Amino acid sequence: MAKFEHKLTDMLRPAVEEVGKELLGIEYISAGNNSVLRLFIDHENGIDVDDCAEVSRQVGAILDVEDPISSEFNLEVSSPGLDRPLFDKPHYEAVIGEIIEVKLSIPLNGRRKFKGCLVAVENDTLIVTVDGEDYDLVLGNIVKANLVFNHNKKT
């Protein structure tokens, strides 16, 4: 996660927790007047549209006062969905043994995108098996990561 997104996460997490939800992470996509600030929230009982609206109102008030983003942007509050984004080390540890997709900022062996089984999390490194080969992916080099939904998995 970028430094700016960390700052926003630290600023907004208390407001999300105040309404009984967990802030999984934040994505900020800078695109001029079409920029998007997306918050992913969760709760043990799931998330519905009313939860998203409640968090949006709470967070919107803080963003209006603090004004951390100087340009126009759209605020989106979302559940993690089936392709759950992974932001922090505990998120990765919770899905060991699952298939994940990872995009790196700096290429490893000439590639930036990896899709494979998360075998382990050791210190600040993910070990991901792709086509029978293990890759060590440093957490600090990850731009984006998601769990790949397995529609065959029994819950």
PDB file of C-alpha atoms in Angstrom:
ATOM      1  CA  MET A   1       0.000   0.000   0.000  1.00  0.00           C
ATOM      2  CA  ALA A   2       1.283   3.463  -0.893  1.00  0.00           C
ATOM      3  CA  LYS A   3       2.269   5.942   1.807  1.00  0.00           C
ATOM      4  CA  PHE A   4      -0.730   8.169   0.985  1.00  0.00           C
ATOM      5  CA  GLU A   5      -3.115   5.224   1.334  1.00  0.00           C
ATOM      6  CA  HIS A   6      -1.526   4.347   4.698  1.00  0.00           C
ATOM      7  CA  LYS A   7      -2.135   7.914   5.863  1.00  0.00           C
ATOM      8  CA  LEU A   8      -5.777   7.760   4.768  1.00  0.00           C
ATOM      9  CA  THR A   9      -6.216   4.357   6.405  1.00  0.00           C
ATOM     10  CA  ASP A  10      -4.884   5.669   9.710  1.00  0.00           C
ATOM     11  CA  MET A  11      -7.157   8.705   9.446  1.00  0.00           C
ATOM     12  CA  LEU A  12     -10.350   6.808   8.575  1.00  0.00           C
ATOM     13  CA  ARG A  13     -10.013   3.527  10.496  1.00  0.00           C
ATOM     14  CA  PRO A  14     -11.361   4.963  13.813  1.00  0.00           C
ATOM     15  CA  ALA A  15     -14.498   6.277  12.066  1.00  0.00           C
ATOM     16  CA  VAL A  16     -15.180   2.898  10.458  1.00  0.00           C
ATOM     17  CA  GLU A  17     -14.603   1.057  13.738  1.00  0.00           C
ATOM     18  CA  GLU A  18     -16.885   3.531  15.532  1.00  0.00           C
ATOM     19  CA  VAL A  19     -19.826   2.119  13.558  1.00  0.00           C
ATOM     20  CA  GLY A  20     -18.756  -1.455  14.317  1.00  0.00           C
ATOM     21  CA  LYS A  21     -17.087  -2.329  11.012  1.00  0.00           C
ATOM     22  CA  GLU A  22     -13.556  -3.325  10.053  1.00  0.00           C
ATOM     23  CA  LEU A  23     -11.607  -1.289   7.511  1.00  0.00           C
ATOM     24  CA  LEU A  24      -9.786  -3.883   5.415  1.00  0.00           C
ATOM     25  CA  GLY A  25      -8.011  -1.371   3.231  1.00  0.00           C
ATOM     26  CA  ILE A  26      -8.169   1.565   0.876  1.00  0.00           C
ATOM     27  CA  GLU A  27      -7.526   2.066  -2.828  1.00  0.00           C
ATOM     28  CA  TYR A  28      -7.004   5.544  -4.231  1.00  0.00           C
ATOM     29  CA  ILE A  29      -7.113   5.800  -8.004  1.00  0.00           C
ATOM     30  CA  SER A  30      -5.996   9.229  -9.182  1.00  0.00           C
ATOM     31  CA  ALA A  31      -7.670  10.178 -12.462  1.00  0.00           C
ATOM     32  CA  GLY A  32      -8.254  13.931 -12.381  1.00  0.00           C
ATOM     33  CA  ASN A  33     -11.928  14.723 -11.803  1.00  0.00           C
ATOM     34  CA  ASN A  34     -12.723  10.993 -12.056  1.00  0.00           C
ATOM     35  CA  SER A  35     -10.519   9.972  -9.109  1.00  0.00           C
ATOM     36  CA  VAL A  36     -11.877   7.309  -6.769  1.00  0.00           C
ATOM     37  CA  LEU A  37     -11.285   6.664  -3.080  1.00  0.00           C
ATOM     38  CA  ARG A  38     -12.495   3.126  -2.415  1.00  0.00           C
ATOM     39  CA  LEU A  39     -12.829   1.700   1.094  1.00  0.00           C
ATOM     40  CA  PHE A  40     -13.255  -2.017   1.670  1.00  0.00           C
ATOM     41  CA  ILE A  41     -15.111  -2.824   4.883  1.00  0.00           C
ATOM     42  CA  ASP A  42     -16.115  -6.060   6.554  1.00  0.00           C
ATOM     43  CA  HIS A  43     -18.027  -7.431   9.520  1.00  0.00           C
ATOM     44  CA  GLU A  44     -18.423 -10.946  10.902  1.00  0.00           C
ATOM     45  CA  ASN A  45     -22.103 -10.872   9.820  1.00  0.00           C
ATOM     46  CA  GLY A  46     -21.290  -9.566   6.348  1.00  0.00           C
ATOM     47  CA  ILE A  47     -21.851  -6.177   4.769  1.00  0.00           C
ATOM     48  CA  ASP A  48     -24.981  -4.805   3.128  1.00  0.00           C
ATOM     49  CA  VAL A  49     -25.818  -1.565   1.353  1.00  0.00           C
ATOM     50  CA  ASP A  50     -26.972   0.096   4.602  1.00  0.00           C
ATOM     51  CA  ASP A  51     -23.580  -0.643   6.187  1.00  0.00           C
ATOM     52  CA  CYS A  52     -21.823   0.933   3.209  1.00  0.00           C
ATOM     53  CA  ALA A  53     -24.050   4.022   3.386  1.00  0.00           C
ATOM     54  CA  GLU A  54     -23.440   4.388   7.133  1.00  0.00           C
ATOM     55  CA  VAL A  55     -19.663   4.179   6.714  1.00  0.00           C
ATOM     56  CA  SER A  56     -19.806   6.538   3.738  1.00  0.00           C
ATOM     57  CA  ARG A  57     -21.574   9.214   5.820  1.00  0.00           C
ATOM     58  CA  GLN A  58     -19.141   8.763   8.717  1.00  0.00           C
ATOM     59  CA  VAL A  59     -16.032   8.844   6.537  1.00  0.00           C
ATOM     60  CA  GLY A  60     -17.381  11.612   4.300  1.00  0.00           C
ATOM     61  CA  ALA A  61     -17.671  13.941   7.289  1.00  0.00           C
ATOM     62  CA  ILE A  62     -14.015  13.349   8.204  1.00  0.00           C
ATOM     63  CA  LEU A  63     -12.846  13.825   4.628  1.00  0.00           C
ATOM     64  CA  ASP A  64     -14.776  17.114   4.430  1.00  0.00           C
ATOM     65  CA  VAL A  65     -13.065  18.430   7.568  1.00  0.00           C
ATOM     66  CA  GLU A  66      -9.544  17.060   7.041  1.00  0.00           C
ATOM     67  CA  ASP A  67      -9.545  17.572   3.237  1.00  0.00           C
ATOM     68  CA  PRO A  68      -6.620  15.164   2.541  1.00  0.00           C
ATOM     69  CA  ILE A  69      -7.377  14.995  -1.201  1.00  0.00           C
ATOM     70  CA  SER A  70      -7.134  18.368  -2.942  1.00  0.00           C
ATOM     71  CA  SER A  71      -8.867  17.345  -6.185  1.00  0.00           C
ATOM     72  CA  GLU A  72     -12.396  16.097  -6.794  1.00  0.00           C
ATOM     73  CA  PHE A  73     -12.994  12.385  -6.181  1.00  0.00           C
ATOM     74  CA  ASN A  74     -15.756   9.853  -5.761  1.00  0.00           C
ATOM     75  CA  LEU A  75     -16.008   7.995  -2.459  1.00  0.00           C
ATOM     76  CA  GLU A  76     -16.960   4.329  -2.751  1.00  0.00           C
ATOM     77  CA  VAL A  77     -17.527   2.026   0.212  1.00  0.00           C
ATOM     78  CA  SER A  78     -17.680  -1.663  -0.582  1.00  0.00           C
ATOM     79  CA  SER A  79     -17.675  -5.132   0.889  1.00  0.00           C
ATOM     80  CA  PRO A  80     -14.593  -7.153  -0.047  1.00  0.00           C
ATOM     81  CA  GLY A  81     -16.645  -9.317  -2.417  1.00  0.00           C
ATOM     82  CA  LEU A  82     -15.710 -12.723  -3.761  1.00  0.00           C
ATOM     83  CA  ASP A  83     -12.325 -11.560  -5.065  1.00  0.00           C
ATOM     84  CA  ARG A  84     -11.353 -10.197  -1.638  1.00  0.00           C
ATOM     85  CA  PRO A  85      -8.513  -7.677  -1.813  1.00  0.00           C
ATOM     86  CA  LEU A  86      -5.518  -8.435   0.392  1.00  0.00           C
ATOM     87  CA  PHE A  87      -3.772  -5.479   2.017  1.00  0.00           C
ATOM     88  CA  ASP A  88      -1.857  -6.572   5.120  1.00  0.00           C
ATOM     89  CA  LYS A  89       0.207  -9.509   6.331  1.00  0.00           C
ATOM     90  CA  PRO A  90      -2.698 -10.918   8.431  1.00  0.00           C
ATOM     91  CA  HIS A  91      -4.894 -10.907   5.305  1.00  0.00           C
ATOM     92  CA  TYR A  92      -2.340 -13.088   3.511  1.00  0.00           C
ATOM     93  CA  GLU A  93      -1.880 -15.389   6.488  1.00  0.00           C
ATOM     94  CA  ALA A  94      -5.644 -15.997   6.553  1.00  0.00           C
ATOM     95  CA  VAL A  95      -5.640 -17.331   2.969  1.00  0.00           C
ATOM     96  CA  ILE A  96      -2.591 -19.598   2.978  1.00  0.00           C
ATOM     97  CA  GLY A  97      -3.367 -22.541   0.710  1.00  0.00           C
ATOM     98  CA  GLU A  98      -5.655 -20.464  -1.530  1.00  0.00           C
ATOM     99  CA  ILE A  99      -5.090 -19.098  -5.045  1.00  0.00           C
ATOM    100  CA  ILE A 100      -4.188 -15.407  -5.152  1.00  0.00           C
ATOM    101  CA  GLU A 101      -3.373 -12.858  -7.851  1.00  0.00           C
ATOM    102  CA  VAL A 102      -0.561 -10.415  -7.182  1.00  0.00           C
ATOM    103  CA  LYS A 103       0.703  -7.392  -9.102  1.00  0.00           C
ATOM    104  CA  LEU A 104       4.199  -6.096  -8.302  1.00  0.00           C
ATOM    105  CA  SER A 105       5.582  -2.581  -8.661  1.00  0.00           C
ATOM    106  CA  ILE A 106       9.062  -3.880  -9.596  1.00  0.00           C
ATOM    107  CA  PRO A 107       9.232  -6.956 -11.861  1.00  0.00           C
ATOM    108  CA  LEU A 108      10.563 -10.259 -10.540  1.00  0.00           C
ATOM    109  CA  ASN A 109      12.214 -12.462 -13.169  1.00  0.00           C
ATOM    110  CA  GLY A 110      10.786 -10.185 -15.861  1.00  0.00           C
ATOM    111  CA  ARG A 111       7.170 -10.336 -14.717  1.00  0.00           C
ATOM    112  CA  ARG A 112       4.866  -8.227 -12.579  1.00  0.00           C
ATOM    113  CA  LYS A 113       1.763 -10.436 -12.380  1.00  0.00           C
ATOM    114  CA  PHE A 114       1.566 -13.733 -10.541  1.00  0.00           C
ATOM    115  CA  LYS A 115      -1.392 -16.063 -10.043  1.00  0.00           C
ATOM    116  CA  GLY A 116      -0.832 -19.110  -7.901  1.00  0.00           C
ATOM    117  CA  CYS A 117      -1.187 -20.850  -4.576  1.00  0.00           C
ATOM    118  CA  LEU A 118      -0.066 -18.910  -1.522  1.00  0.00           C
ATOM    119  CA  VAL A 119       2.112 -21.501   0.194  1.00  0.00           C
ATOM    120  CA  ALA A 120       3.459 -19.474   3.116  1.00  0.00           C
ATOM    121  CA  VAL A 121       4.069 -16.044   4.593  1.00  0.00           C
ATOM    122  CA  GLU A 122       7.580 -15.766   6.009  1.00  0.00           C
ATOM    123  CA  ASN A 123       8.576 -12.453   7.591  1.00  0.00           C
ATOM    124  CA  ASP A 124       7.638  -9.895   4.912  1.00  0.00           C
ATOM    125  CA  THR A 125       7.669 -12.337   2.004  1.00  0.00           C
ATOM    126  CA  LEU A 126       4.913 -14.363   0.347  1.00  0.00           C
ATOM    127  CA  ILE A 127       5.828 -17.707  -1.141  1.00  0.00           C
ATOM    128  CA  VAL A 128       3.549 -18.306  -4.116  1.00  0.00           C
ATOM    129  CA  THR A 129       3.651 -21.405  -6.302  1.00  0.00           C
ATOM    130  CA  VAL A 130       2.942 -20.674  -9.971  1.00  0.00           C
ATOM    131  CA  ASP A 131       3.028 -23.565 -12.459  1.00  0.00           C
ATOM    132  CA  GLY A 132       5.068 -25.699 -10.045  1.00  0.00           C
ATOM    133  CA  GLU A 133       7.665 -23.014  -9.331  1.00  0.00           C
ATOM    134  CA  ASP A 134       7.941 -21.082  -6.042  1.00  0.00           C
ATOM    135  CA  TYR A 135       8.338 -17.306  -6.107  1.00  0.00           C
ATOM    136  CA  ASP A 136       9.303 -15.119  -3.154  1.00  0.00           C
ATOM    137  CA  LEU A 137       7.221 -11.942  -3.372  1.00  0.00           C
ATOM    138  CA  VAL A 138       8.181  -9.133  -0.992  1.00  0.00           C
ATOM    139  CA  LEU A 139       5.141  -7.475   0.608  1.00  0.00           C
ATOM    140  CA  GLY A 140       6.611  -4.005   0.052  1.00  0.00           C
ATOM    141  CA  ASN A 141       6.742  -4.666  -3.705  1.00  0.00           C
ATOM    142  CA  ILE A 142       3.046  -5.588  -3.985  1.00  0.00           C
ATOM    143  CA  VAL A 143       0.833  -2.986  -5.649  1.00  0.00           C
ATOM    144  CA  LYS A 144      -2.351  -5.043  -5.560  1.00  0.00           C
ATOM    145  CA  ALA A 145      -3.372  -8.526  -4.453  1.00  0.00           C
ATOM    146  CA  ASN A 146      -6.646 -10.412  -4.450  1.00  0.00           C
ATOM    147  CA  LEU A 147      -7.973 -13.771  -3.422  1.00  0.00           C
ATOM    148  CA  VAL A 148      -9.171 -15.703  -6.470  1.00  0.00           C
ATOM    149  CA  PHE A 149     -12.702 -16.932  -5.840  1.00  0.00           C
ATOM    150  CA  ASN A 150     -12.953 -20.717  -6.029  1.00  0.00           C
ATOM    151  CA  HIS A 151     -16.514 -21.538  -7.081  1.00  0.00           C
ATOM    152  CA  ASN A 152     -15.855 -25.255  -6.515  1.00  0.00           C
ATOM    153  CA  LYS A 153     -14.865 -24.825  -2.879  1.00  0.00           C
ATOM    154  CA  LYS A 154     -17.337 -26.103  -0.306  1.00  0.00           C
ATOM    155  CA  THR A 155     -17.913 -23.703   2.600  1.00  0.00           C
TER     156      THR A 155
END
